[in-house]
Coordinates of C-alpha atoms in Angstrom, one line a residue:
M1 CA 6.3 52.7 -1.3
P2 CA 5.9 54.6 2.0
R3 CA 4.0 53.0 4.8
L4 CA 0.4 54.2 5.2
R5 CA -0.2 54.9 8.9
Y6 CA -3.9 54.4 9.3
S7 CA -5.9 51.3 8.7
R8 CA -9.4 49.8 9.2
F9 CA -11.4 46.8 8.1
L10 CA -14.5 47.9 6.2
D11 CA -16.7 44.7 6.3
P12 CA -17.9 42.4 9.1
S13 CA -15.9 39.4 7.8
N14 CA -12.6 41.2 7.6
A15 CA -12.2 40.6 3.8
V16 CA -11.9 44.3 2.9
F17 CA -9.0 46.1 4.4
L18 CA -8.2 49.8 4.0
R19 CA -4.9 51.6 4.7
W20 CA -4.6 55.4 4.1
D21 CA -2.5 58.5 4.8
F22 CA -2.5 62.1 3.7
D23 CA -0.4 65.2 3.0
F24 CA -2.0 68.3 4.4
E25 CA 0.4 70.6 2.6
A26 CA -0.3 69.0 -0.8
E27 CA -3.9 68.3 0.1
I28 CA -3.6 64.8 -1.3
I29 CA -4.8 61.5 0.3
T30 CA -3.5 58.1 -0.5
F31 CA -5.6 54.9 -0.2
E32 CA -4.6 51.2 -0.4
L33 CA -7.5 48.8 -0.6
Q34 CA -6.8 45.1 -0.1
V35 CA -9.7 42.7 -0.8
R36 CA -9.9 38.9 -0.6
T37 CA -10.9 38.4 -4.3
A38 CA -9.4 37.8 -7.8
G39 CA -12.0 40.2 -9.3
W40 CA -12.4 44.0 -9.5
V41 CA -12.2 46.3 -6.4
G42 CA -13.6 49.8 -5.8
L43 CA -13.2 52.5 -3.2
G44 CA -14.9 55.9 -2.9
V45 CA -17.1 58.2 -0.9
T46 CA -20.8 58.3 -0.4
D47 CA -23.4 60.0 1.8
R48 CA -25.9 58.8 4.4
Y49 CA -29.0 59.0 2.2
S50 CA -28.3 57.4 -1.2
R51 CA -25.6 55.6 -3.2
A52 CA -26.5 57.6 -6.3
G53 CA -23.9 60.2 -6.8
S54 CA -21.2 58.3 -4.9
D55 CA -17.7 58.4 -6.4
L56 CA -15.9 55.1 -6.8
V57 CA -12.3 54.4 -8.0
V58 CA -12.4 51.0 -9.7
G59 CA -9.5 48.7 -10.6
G60 CA -8.2 45.2 -11.0
V61 CA -6.0 42.8 -12.9
S62 CA -7.6 41.0 -15.8
P63 CA -6.9 37.3 -16.5
D64 CA -4.3 38.2 -19.1
G65 CA -2.4 40.2 -16.5
N66 CA -3.3 43.7 -17.8
V67 CA -4.2 46.3 -15.2
Y68 CA -7.4 48.4 -15.5
F69 CA -8.1 51.5 -13.4
S70 CA -10.6 54.4 -13.6
D71 CA -12.3 57.1 -11.7
Q72 CA -16.1 56.5 -11.8
H73 CA -19.3 57.4 -10.1
L74 CA -22.7 55.9 -9.5
V75 CA -25.5 57.2 -11.7
D76 CA -28.0 55.4 -9.5
E77 CA -27.8 52.7 -6.8
D78 CA -26.4 50.1 -9.3
T79 CA -25.0 51.8 -12.4
L80 CA -21.4 52.8 -12.7
E81 CA -20.2 55.5 -15.2
E82 CA -16.7 56.7 -15.9
D83 CA -15.9 60.3 -15.0
G84 CA -14.9 62.7 -17.8
S85 CA -12.2 64.0 -15.4
Q86 CA -9.8 61.3 -14.1
D87 CA -8.7 62.6 -10.7
A88 CA -7.3 59.5 -9.1
E89 CA -3.6 58.6 -9.7
L90 CA -2.7 54.9 -9.7
Q91 CA 0.3 54.0 -7.6
G92 CA 0.1 50.2 -7.7
L93 CA -2.3 47.4 -8.5
T94 CA -1.5 43.7 -7.9
E95 CA -3.3 40.4 -7.6
D96 CA -2.0 37.2 -5.9
A97 CA -3.6 33.9 -4.9
V98 CA -5.6 35.6 -2.2
Y99 CA -5.9 39.4 -2.6
T100 CA -6.3 42.1 -5.1
T101 CA -4.6 45.3 -3.8
M102 CA -5.1 48.7 -5.3
R103 CA -3.2 51.8 -4.2
F104 CA -4.0 55.3 -5.5
S105 CA -4.0 59.0 -4.5
R106 CA -6.5 61.7 -5.1
P107 CA -6.9 65.4 -4.0
F108 CA -9.0 66.3 -1.0
R109 CA -11.2 68.4 -3.3
S110 CA -11.0 68.0 -7.1
C111 CA -12.8 70.2 -9.6
D112 CA -14.9 67.3 -10.8
P113 CA -18.5 67.6 -9.3
H114 CA -18.7 63.8 -9.5
D115 CA -16.0 63.5 -6.8
Q116 CA -17.0 63.8 -3.2
D117 CA -14.8 66.0 -1.0
I118 CA -12.5 64.6 1.6
T119 CA -13.0 66.9 4.6
S120 CA -12.6 67.1 8.4
D121 CA -16.1 65.8 8.7
T122 CA -17.0 62.2 9.2
V123 CA -16.5 60.5 5.8
R124 CA -18.7 57.6 4.7
V125 CA -16.2 55.4 2.9
L126 CA -17.7 53.2 0.2
A127 CA -16.0 49.9 -0.8
A128 CA -17.2 47.3 -3.3
Y129 CA -15.8 44.3 -5.1
G130 CA -16.7 41.5 -7.5
L131 CA -15.6 37.9 -8.1
D132 CA -14.7 38.6 -11.7
D133 CA -13.3 41.5 -13.7
T134 CA -16.6 43.0 -14.8
P135 CA -17.3 46.0 -12.5
K136 CA -20.9 45.6 -11.4
M137 CA -22.4 46.6 -8.1
D138 CA -23.6 43.8 -5.8
R139 CA -25.2 44.8 -2.6
E140 CA -23.8 41.8 -0.8
R141 CA -20.3 42.9 -1.7
T142 CA -20.8 46.7 -1.0
F143 CA -19.9 48.2 2.3
V144 CA -20.1 51.6 3.8
K145 CA -18.1 52.6 6.9
S146 CA -18.0 56.0 8.7
I147 CA -14.4 57.0 9.3
F148 CA -12.7 60.2 10.4
L149 CA -10.1 60.1 7.7
L150 CA -8.1 63.3 8.5
Q151 CA -7.0 62.3 12.0
I152 CA -4.6 64.9 13.1
V153 CA -2.4 62.9 15.4
H154 CA -1.5 59.3 15.0
P155 CA -0.9 57.4 18.3
D156 CA 2.5 56.2 17.1
D157 CA 3.6 59.9 17.0
L158 CA 3.1 60.2 20.8
D159 CA 5.3 59.2 23.7
A160 CA 4.5 56.0 25.7
P161 CA 6.2 56.4 29.1
E162 CA 8.2 53.3 30.2
D163 CA 6.8 53.5 33.8
T164 CA 3.2 53.3 32.6
I165 CA 0.7 52.0 35.2
I166 CA -2.8 50.7 34.2
H167 CA -5.9 51.2 36.3
D168 CA -9.5 50.1 35.4
L169 CA -12.5 52.1 36.4
E170 CA -15.3 49.6 35.9
I171 CA -18.7 48.5 37.0
T172 CA -18.8 44.9 38.4
D173 CA -21.2 42.2 37.4
F174 CA -24.1 44.6 36.8
L175 CA -27.3 43.0 35.6
I176 CA -28.4 45.2 32.7
P177 CA -32.2 45.9 33.0
E178 CA -34.5 44.9 30.2
D179 CA -35.5 48.5 29.7
D180 CA -34.7 50.4 26.5
T181 CA -32.5 52.9 28.3
T182 CA -30.5 52.6 31.6
Y183 CA -28.0 55.0 33.1
A184 CA -26.0 53.1 35.7
C185 CA -23.7 55.0 38.1
T186 CA -21.2 54.0 40.7
F187 CA -18.5 55.9 42.6
L188 CA -14.9 54.6 42.5
P189 CA -11.6 55.8 43.8
L190 CA -8.9 57.0 41.5
P191 CA -5.4 55.3 41.9
I192 CA -3.8 56.0 45.2
V193 CA -0.4 57.5 44.6
S194 CA 2.2 59.0 47.0
K195 CA 3.1 61.9 44.7
K196 CA 1.7 63.6 41.6
H197 CA 1.1 61.5 38.5
H198 CA -0.5 62.2 35.1
I199 CA -3.1 60.1 33.3
Y200 CA -2.1 60.3 29.7
K201 CA -4.3 57.9 27.9
F202 CA -7.7 56.2 28.2
E203 CA -9.7 53.5 26.3
P204 CA -13.0 51.7 26.7
K205 CA -13.1 48.4 28.5
L206 CA -16.0 46.6 27.0
V207 CA -17.3 43.1 27.7
Q208 CA -17.6 40.9 24.7
H209 CA -21.1 40.6 23.3
N210 CA -22.2 43.8 25.2
E211 CA -20.5 46.2 22.7
T212 CA -23.8 47.0 20.9
I213 CA -25.6 47.8 24.1
V214 CA -23.1 50.1 25.8
H215 CA -23.8 53.5 24.3
H216 CA -21.4 55.7 26.2
I217 CA -19.2 55.8 29.3
L218 CA -18.3 59.0 31.2
V219 CA -16.0 59.6 34.1
Y220 CA -16.8 62.6 36.3
A221 CA -14.4 64.0 38.8
C222 CA -15.8 64.5 42.3
G223 CA -15.0 67.4 44.6
N224 CA -13.2 66.2 47.6
A225 CA -15.9 67.6 49.9
S226 CA -18.6 65.5 48.3
A227 CA -20.4 62.9 50.4
L228 CA -20.8 60.0 48.0
P229 CA -23.2 57.0 48.1
T230 CA -22.1 53.4 47.7
G231 CA -23.3 50.7 45.3
I232 CA -24.8 51.0 41.8
S233 CA -27.9 52.9 41.0
D234 CA -29.8 54.9 38.3
C235 CA -27.8 58.0 37.7
Y236 CA -30.8 60.3 37.3
G237 CA -33.4 58.4 39.3
A238 CA -34.9 58.6 42.8
D239 CA -31.6 59.1 44.7
P240 CA -30.2 62.5 43.6
A241 CA -26.8 61.6 45.2
F242 CA -26.0 59.3 42.2
S243 CA -26.0 62.4 39.9
L244 CA -23.4 64.2 42.0
C245 CA -20.1 65.1 40.4
T246 CA -20.5 66.9 37.0
Q247 CA -17.0 67.6 35.7
V248 CA -16.2 65.2 32.9
I249 CA -12.6 64.1 32.8
V250 CA -12.7 61.4 30.2
G251 CA -15.5 60.2 27.9
W252 CA -16.1 57.5 25.4
A253 CA -19.1 56.9 23.1
V254 CA -20.2 54.3 20.5
G255 CA -17.7 54.1 17.6
G256 CA -14.8 55.6 19.6
T257 CA -11.5 53.9 20.4
S258 CA -8.6 54.8 22.7
Y259 CA -7.4 58.4 23.0
Q260 CA -3.9 59.6 24.1
F261 CA -3.4 63.2 25.2
P262 CA -0.7 65.3 23.6
D263 CA 2.7 64.8 25.1
D264 CA 2.6 68.1 27.1
V265 CA -0.7 67.5 28.9
G266 CA -2.3 65.0 31.3
I267 CA -4.9 64.6 34.0
S268 CA -3.4 65.3 37.4
I269 CA -3.8 62.8 40.2
G270 CA -2.1 62.6 43.6
T271 CA -2.1 66.2 44.9
P272 CA -4.4 67.8 47.4
L273 CA -6.1 69.8 44.6
D274 CA -6.9 66.7 42.6
P275 CA -10.0 64.6 42.8
Q276 CA -9.7 61.3 44.7
W277 CA -13.0 59.8 43.6
I278 CA -15.0 59.7 40.3
R279 CA -18.5 58.9 39.2
L280 CA -18.6 56.3 36.5
E281 CA -21.6 56.6 34.3
I282 CA -22.6 53.9 31.7
H283 CA -25.5 54.4 29.3
Y284 CA -27.0 51.1 28.2
S285 CA -29.4 51.0 25.2
N286 CA -31.1 47.6 25.4
F287 CA -33.6 48.2 22.6
H288 CA -34.2 44.4 22.2
N289 CA -35.0 44.1 25.9
L290 CA -32.6 41.2 26.3
P291 CA -32.8 39.5 29.7
G292 CA -29.9 38.1 31.8
L293 CA -27.1 40.3 30.5
Y294 CA -24.3 41.0 33.0
D295 CA -21.8 43.7 32.4
S296 CA -18.4 44.8 33.8
S297 CA -17.5 47.6 31.3
G298 CA -15.7 50.7 32.1
I299 CA -12.7 52.9 31.3
R300 CA -9.0 51.8 31.4
V301 CA -6.6 54.7 32.2
Y302 CA -2.9 54.8 31.7
Y303 CA -0.8 57.0 34.1
T304 CA 2.8 57.8 34.8
A305 CA 5.1 59.6 37.3
H306 CA 6.8 61.3 34.3
L307 CA 4.9 64.6 34.6
R308 CA 3.7 66.6 31.6
K309 CA 3.9 70.4 31.4
F310 CA 0.2 71.1 31.9
D311 CA -2.8 69.7 33.9
M312 CA -5.8 69.4 31.6
G313 CA -9.5 69.7 32.1
V314 CA -12.7 69.1 30.2
L315 CA -15.4 71.8 29.6
Q316 CA -18.9 70.7 28.6
L317 CA -20.8 73.0 26.3
G318 CA -24.1 73.0 24.3
V319 CA -27.8 73.0 25.0
F320 CA -28.9 72.4 28.5
T321 CA -30.6 69.0 28.0
F322 CA -33.7 69.1 30.2
P323 CA -36.4 70.3 30.3
I324 CA -36.4 73.0 27.6
H325 CA -34.7 71.3 24.6
F326 CA -37.2 70.1 22.0
I327 CA -37.2 69.3 18.3
P328 CA -40.4 69.3 16.2
P329 CA -41.4 66.2 14.2
G330 CA -41.2 66.0 10.4
A331 CA -38.3 68.4 10.2
E332 CA -36.0 68.2 7.2
S333 CA -33.7 70.4 9.2
F334 CA -34.0 72.0 12.6
M335 CA -31.3 74.0 14.5
S336 CA -30.8 74.1 18.2
Y337 CA -28.4 76.5 20.0
G338 CA -26.6 76.5 23.3
L339 CA -24.7 79.6 24.4
C340 CA -21.8 79.8 26.9
K341 CA -20.5 83.1 28.3
T342 CA -17.1 82.9 30.0
E343 CA -17.3 86.3 31.8
K344 CA -18.2 84.6 35.1
F345 CA -15.5 81.9 34.9
E346 CA -13.0 83.8 37.1
E347 CA -15.6 84.5 39.8
M348 CA -16.8 80.9 39.9
N349 CA -13.2 79.5 39.7
G350 CA -12.3 81.5 42.9
A351 CA -9.0 82.5 41.2
P352 CA -7.9 84.1 38.0
V353 CA -8.5 81.9 35.0
P354 CA -5.6 81.8 32.5
D355 CA -6.4 81.6 28.8
I356 CA -8.0 78.2 28.0
Q357 CA -6.0 76.3 25.4
V358 CA -8.3 73.8 23.6
F359 CA -6.5 70.9 21.9
G360 CA -9.3 68.3 21.4
Y361 CA -13.0 67.7 21.4
L362 CA -15.8 65.2 21.5
L363 CA -19.1 65.8 19.7
H364 CA -22.4 64.3 21.0
T365 CA -26.0 64.1 19.8
H366 CA -28.3 61.2 19.5
L367 CA -30.1 59.6 16.5
A368 CA -31.7 62.7 15.0
G369 CA -28.4 64.6 14.9
R370 CA -27.0 65.4 11.5
A371 CA -24.4 68.2 12.1
I372 CA -22.8 70.0 15.0
Q373 CA -20.3 72.9 15.4
A374 CA -18.8 75.2 18.0
V375 CA -18.2 78.9 17.1
Q376 CA -16.1 81.4 19.1
Y377 CA -16.9 85.1 19.4
R378 CA -14.9 87.9 20.9
N379 CA -16.2 91.5 21.5
G380 CA -19.3 90.7 19.5
T381 CA -17.4 89.4 16.5
Q382 CA -17.1 85.9 15.2
L383 CA -13.6 84.8 15.6
R384 CA -13.6 81.2 14.3
V385 CA -15.4 77.9 13.9
I386 CA -13.5 75.8 16.5
C387 CA -14.7 72.4 15.4
K388 CA -17.5 71.0 13.3
D389 CA -18.9 67.9 11.6
D390 CA -21.4 68.4 8.8
A391 CA -21.8 64.7 8.3
Y392 CA -22.1 63.6 12.0
D393 CA -22.7 59.9 12.6
F394 CA -24.2 58.7 15.8
N395 CA -22.3 55.5 15.5
L396 CA -18.9 57.2 15.3
Q397 CA -18.3 59.3 18.4
E398 CA -14.7 59.7 19.2
T399 CA -12.3 62.2 20.7
R400 CA -10.6 64.2 18.0
D401 CA -7.6 66.5 17.9
L402 CA -7.7 70.1 16.7
P403 CA -5.2 71.0 14.0
Y404 CA -3.8 73.7 16.2
R405 CA -4.6 74.8 19.8
V406 CA -7.4 77.3 20.1
V407 CA -7.2 80.1 22.7
I408 CA -10.3 81.1 24.6
K409 CA -9.9 84.3 26.5
P410 CA -12.0 85.6 29.5
G411 CA -15.1 87.2 28.1
D412 CA -15.3 85.1 25.0
E413 CA -18.6 83.6 24.0
L414 CA -18.9 80.0 22.7
L415 CA -21.9 78.9 20.7
V416 CA -22.9 75.3 19.9
E417 CA -25.2 74.7 17.0
C418 CA -26.8 71.3 16.3
R419 CA -28.8 70.4 13.2
Y420 CA -31.4 67.6 13.4
Q421 CA -33.6 65.7 11.0
T422 CA -36.9 64.2 12.2
L423 CA -38.7 63.2 9.0
D424 CA -39.2 59.7 10.5
R425 CA -40.9 61.0 13.7
D426 CA -44.5 62.0 14.2
S427 CA -44.2 63.5 17.7
L428 CA -42.0 66.0 19.5
T429 CA -38.5 64.8 20.4
F430 CA -37.4 66.2 23.8
G431 CA -34.0 66.6 25.3
G432 CA -33.2 63.7 27.7
P433 CA -31.0 60.8 28.5
S434 CA -32.6 58.1 26.3
T435 CA -31.2 57.4 22.8
I436 CA -34.6 58.4 21.3
N437 CA -34.4 61.7 23.2
E438 CA -31.8 64.2 22.0
M439 CA -28.7 66.0 23.2
C440 CA -26.5 68.7 21.8
L441 CA -23.2 68.7 23.5
I442 CA -19.5 69.3 22.8
F443 CA -16.7 68.4 25.3
F444 CA -13.6 70.6 25.0
F445 CA -10.3 69.0 26.2
Y446 CA -8.1 71.9 27.3
Y447 CA -5.3 73.2 29.6
P448 CA -4.6 74.6 32.2
R449 CA -7.4 73.1 34.3
N450 CA -9.8 75.3 36.2
N451 CA -12.9 74.5 38.3
V452 CA -15.6 75.2 35.8
S453 CA -17.1 71.9 34.6
S454 CA -19.9 73.0 32.2
C455 CA -21.4 76.0 30.5
Q456 CA -24.7 75.5 28.7
G457 CA -27.6 77.5 27.4
Y458 CA -31.3 77.2 26.6
P459 CA -33.9 79.6 25.1
D460 CA -36.7 81.5 26.8
I461 CA -39.5 79.1 26.1
I462 CA -42.2 81.6 27.1
Y463 CA -41.0 84.0 24.3
V464 CA -41.0 81.0 21.9
A465 CA -44.5 80.0 22.9
H466 CA -45.8 83.6 22.5
E467 CA -44.2 83.8 19.0
L468 CA -46.3 80.7 18.1
G469 CA -49.5 82.4 19.4
E470 CA -49.7 80.3 22.6
E471 CA -50.6 82.1 25.8
V472 CA -48.4 80.8 28.7
S473 CA -47.2 82.2 32.0
D474 CA -44.2 79.9 32.9
S475 CA -41.7 77.6 31.3
M476 CA -43.7 74.4 32.1
E477 CA -46.7 75.8 30.3
G478 CA -44.4 76.9 27.5
M479 CA -43.1 73.3 27.0
M480 CA -46.7 71.9 27.2
A481 CA -47.8 74.4 24.6
M482 CA -45.4 72.9 22.1
S483 CA -47.6 69.8 22.0
N484 CA -50.5 71.9 20.8
V485 CA -48.8 73.1 17.7
E486 CA -49.6 71.7 14.3
W487 CA -46.2 71.0 12.9
T488 CA -45.8 72.1 9.3
P489 CA -42.7 73.2 7.4
E490 CA -43.8 76.8 8.1
S491 CA -44.4 76.3 11.9
I492 CA -41.1 74.4 12.2
K493 CA -39.2 77.3 10.6
K494 CA -41.1 79.8 12.8
V495 CA -40.2 78.0 16.0
E496 CA -36.6 77.5 14.9
K497 CA -36.4 81.3 14.3
A498 CA -38.0 82.0 17.7
C499 CA -35.6 79.7 19.6
K500 CA -32.7 81.5 18.0
E501 CA -34.0 85.0 18.7
A502 CA -35.1 84.3 22.3
Q503 CA -32.9 85.3 25.1
Q504 CA -30.7 82.4 26.3
T505 CA -30.2 81.4 30.0
V506 CA -26.7 80.3 30.5
I507 CA -26.0 77.8 33.3
I508 CA -22.4 77.5 34.6
K509 CA -21.4 74.8 37.0
T510 CA -18.2 74.0 38.9
I511 CA -16.6 70.7 40.0
D512 CA -17.9 71.6 43.6
E513 CA -21.5 71.8 42.3
L514 CA -21.6 75.6 42.5
V515 CA -24.1 77.0 39.9
E516 CA -24.5 80.5 38.4
N517 CA -26.8 81.7 35.8
T518 CA -26.4 84.6 33.3
T519 CA -28.1 85.5 30.1
G520 CA -27.2 86.3 26.5
W521 CA -28.2 86.3 22.9
I522 CA -27.5 84.1 19.9
Q523 CA -25.3 85.8 17.3
D524 CA -25.4 84.8 13.6
I525 CA -22.8 82.3 12.3
N526 CA -20.9 83.5 9.3
P527 CA -20.6 80.5 6.9
T528 CA -17.1 79.7 5.7
P529 CA -16.7 79.3 1.9
R530 CA -15.2 76.1 0.5
G531 CA -11.6 76.3 -0.5
P532 CA -10.4 76.1 -4.1
C533 CA -10.4 72.8 -5.9
L534 CA -7.5 71.0 -7.6
E535 CA -7.7 70.7 -11.4
S536 CA -6.9 67.2 -12.6
S537 CA -4.0 66.4 -14.9
G538 CA -5.9 63.4 -16.3
G539 CA -8.9 65.1 -17.9
K540 CA -11.2 68.1 -17.7
V541 CA -14.5 68.6 -16.0
E542 CA -17.4 67.7 -18.3
P543 CA -18.7 70.6 -20.3
Q544 CA -22.3 70.1 -19.1
D545 CA -21.1 70.6 -15.5
K546 CA -21.0 73.9 -13.7
T547 CA -17.7 75.8 -13.8
P548 CA -15.8 75.1 -10.6
A549 CA -15.8 78.0 -8.1
G550 CA -12.0 78.2 -8.1
F551 CA -8.8 76.4 -8.7
R552 CA -6.0 75.8 -6.2
A553 CA -4.3 79.1 -5.4
A554 CA -0.5 79.5 -5.6
P555 CA 1.3 78.4 -2.4
I556 CA 1.6 81.1 0.3
V557 CA 5.2 82.0 1.2
L558 CA 6.0 83.0 4.7
S559 CA 9.3 84.5 5.7
R560 CA 10.8 82.9 8.8
A561 CA 7.7 80.7 9.3
S562 CA 8.2 77.4 11.1
S563 CA 7.4 74.2 9.2
A564 CA 4.7 73.5 11.8
T565 CA 3.0 76.7 10.9
L566 CA 3.2 75.9 7.2
R567 CA 1.7 72.5 7.7
C568 CA -1.3 74.2 9.5
L569 CA -2.2 76.5 6.6
P570 CA -3.6 74.1 4.0
L571 CA -5.5 72.3 6.8
A572 CA -7.0 75.5 8.0
A573 CA -8.4 76.2 4.5
L574 CA -9.7 72.6 4.4
L575 CA -11.4 72.8 7.8
F576 CA -12.8 76.3 7.8
G577 CA -12.6 77.7 4.3
Q578 CA -10.0 79.7 2.4
G579 CA -10.6 82.7 4.6
A580 CA -9.0 80.8 7.4
L581 CA -5.6 81.2 5.8
S582 CA -5.6 85.0 6.1
W583 CA -7.1 84.7 9.6
L584 CA -4.4 82.3 10.7
L585 CA -1.6 84.4 9.4
A586 CA -3.0 87.5 11.2
T587 CA -3.7 85.7 14.5
L588 CA -0.2 84.1 14.6
Q589 CA 1.2 87.6 14.4
S590 CA -1.2 89.1 16.9
G591 CA -0.9 86.3 19.5
I592 CA -4.6 85.6 19.7

């Protein structure tokens, strides 16, 4: 059988091991679950709130050597029931002295409402097993792990230059304070090279036993005219010099791993235009206030003299974190919006800005975040959803590749929308650096590099306060007035609507700390419909269930289309709805 490229342990003791791979054109995913047991095994998909409704493919080898296998779902937290529609196809099921191994395939989206979709969102993979051949849920042998299953590029598909040099950007023997939240910053030189090189890969360098305390690590490029302080200090404390340098060049957050750039892009070092110094920022979340912990974490970069075609940059988008961002307590759902207008990019760059080609992204909110997306507009019309995750998990923040490169032209507008839930909170949540504060950020990895480092928006809080019947005269009074509001479902929806309708102030920054403001308005986001489902050959949808919205359409035939283009089409439908197919065909022809 073909080798499955992706793999992950699903449990703390490494007894449950998952391999998987997928076919975008056929919209089929293949799983292989290997468990240290002689009993039954199960694999499926669940959500963050309840096991009830989860799907679970169950199988095993009985003592007499017969194989059993079925597509099931959880009626409640503990009760399994077989689906009327069998949508999983068995490819192999074996048992030896140590492991039971089950391999099967299933469609990304079946027409069975008991099956959870496999999407480009974070997927909460459910694994379970028993010690005998009677499938019965046991919470001690049930595991859930958030995984980005549809990873576009596998690291093995990328080049690893033979002349690779490794360089560590790390903090040294830093005593982590006993505070809940610490932002530690220090300034470090980039590798000194005699000619241009490219950084092509980075990964976290974490000290053992501190992994659960290090929340994120960011590396910011410094303008070469910057006067930088020495030592280690609070990034956003008494000395403002430690918050200098705002252009992110690489970033890692909890749950992420290494990331390698596409073969044609890299971070340029070694030329007069390149940064020579960086600011290393490490966010520690020491919620248990543990004393005496020393840390030497950081980022390891890999660089080469074999140059790539393009120099890359990172653009930070979203809601300007402080002081205007807030989220009411007790909200089942609350949306925040941050606008970016690119019309001033050329003026701030000091030179013409070529089309921005986005190839990857990193999503970032804190604990209340539930979903996040970036939407592109051109000439007042929504062009596309660039990236999204409707099942965002704070504990899985990783750099992800886009299925195709997205072009941002001068004058385009970019909108970031974040959805939060605060049912467990009884006071306002403000934007800020602490994990219990909130953020709404997306980092775009793009080429060719320009000098703009961030473009973020926030609403007119005076207008928002007035809509809630509060008399205020400035932004500070507007934020203070939010504490006077009695938060009910009605007032939450009212303030959400006001924040969306308010004029946005857009703040644009460059690597050299130049700042410009402009204004704009939030446009509506057109939802993208789900694509058609795939009817099972192993049974029909139960009569009592609703009729599926649609079945898989016939394949689209393109004359003279490249195989790469054909591979993009089913994925576009999966990521952004069936309407993305017609959009992609049109834009490929028009050159957008």
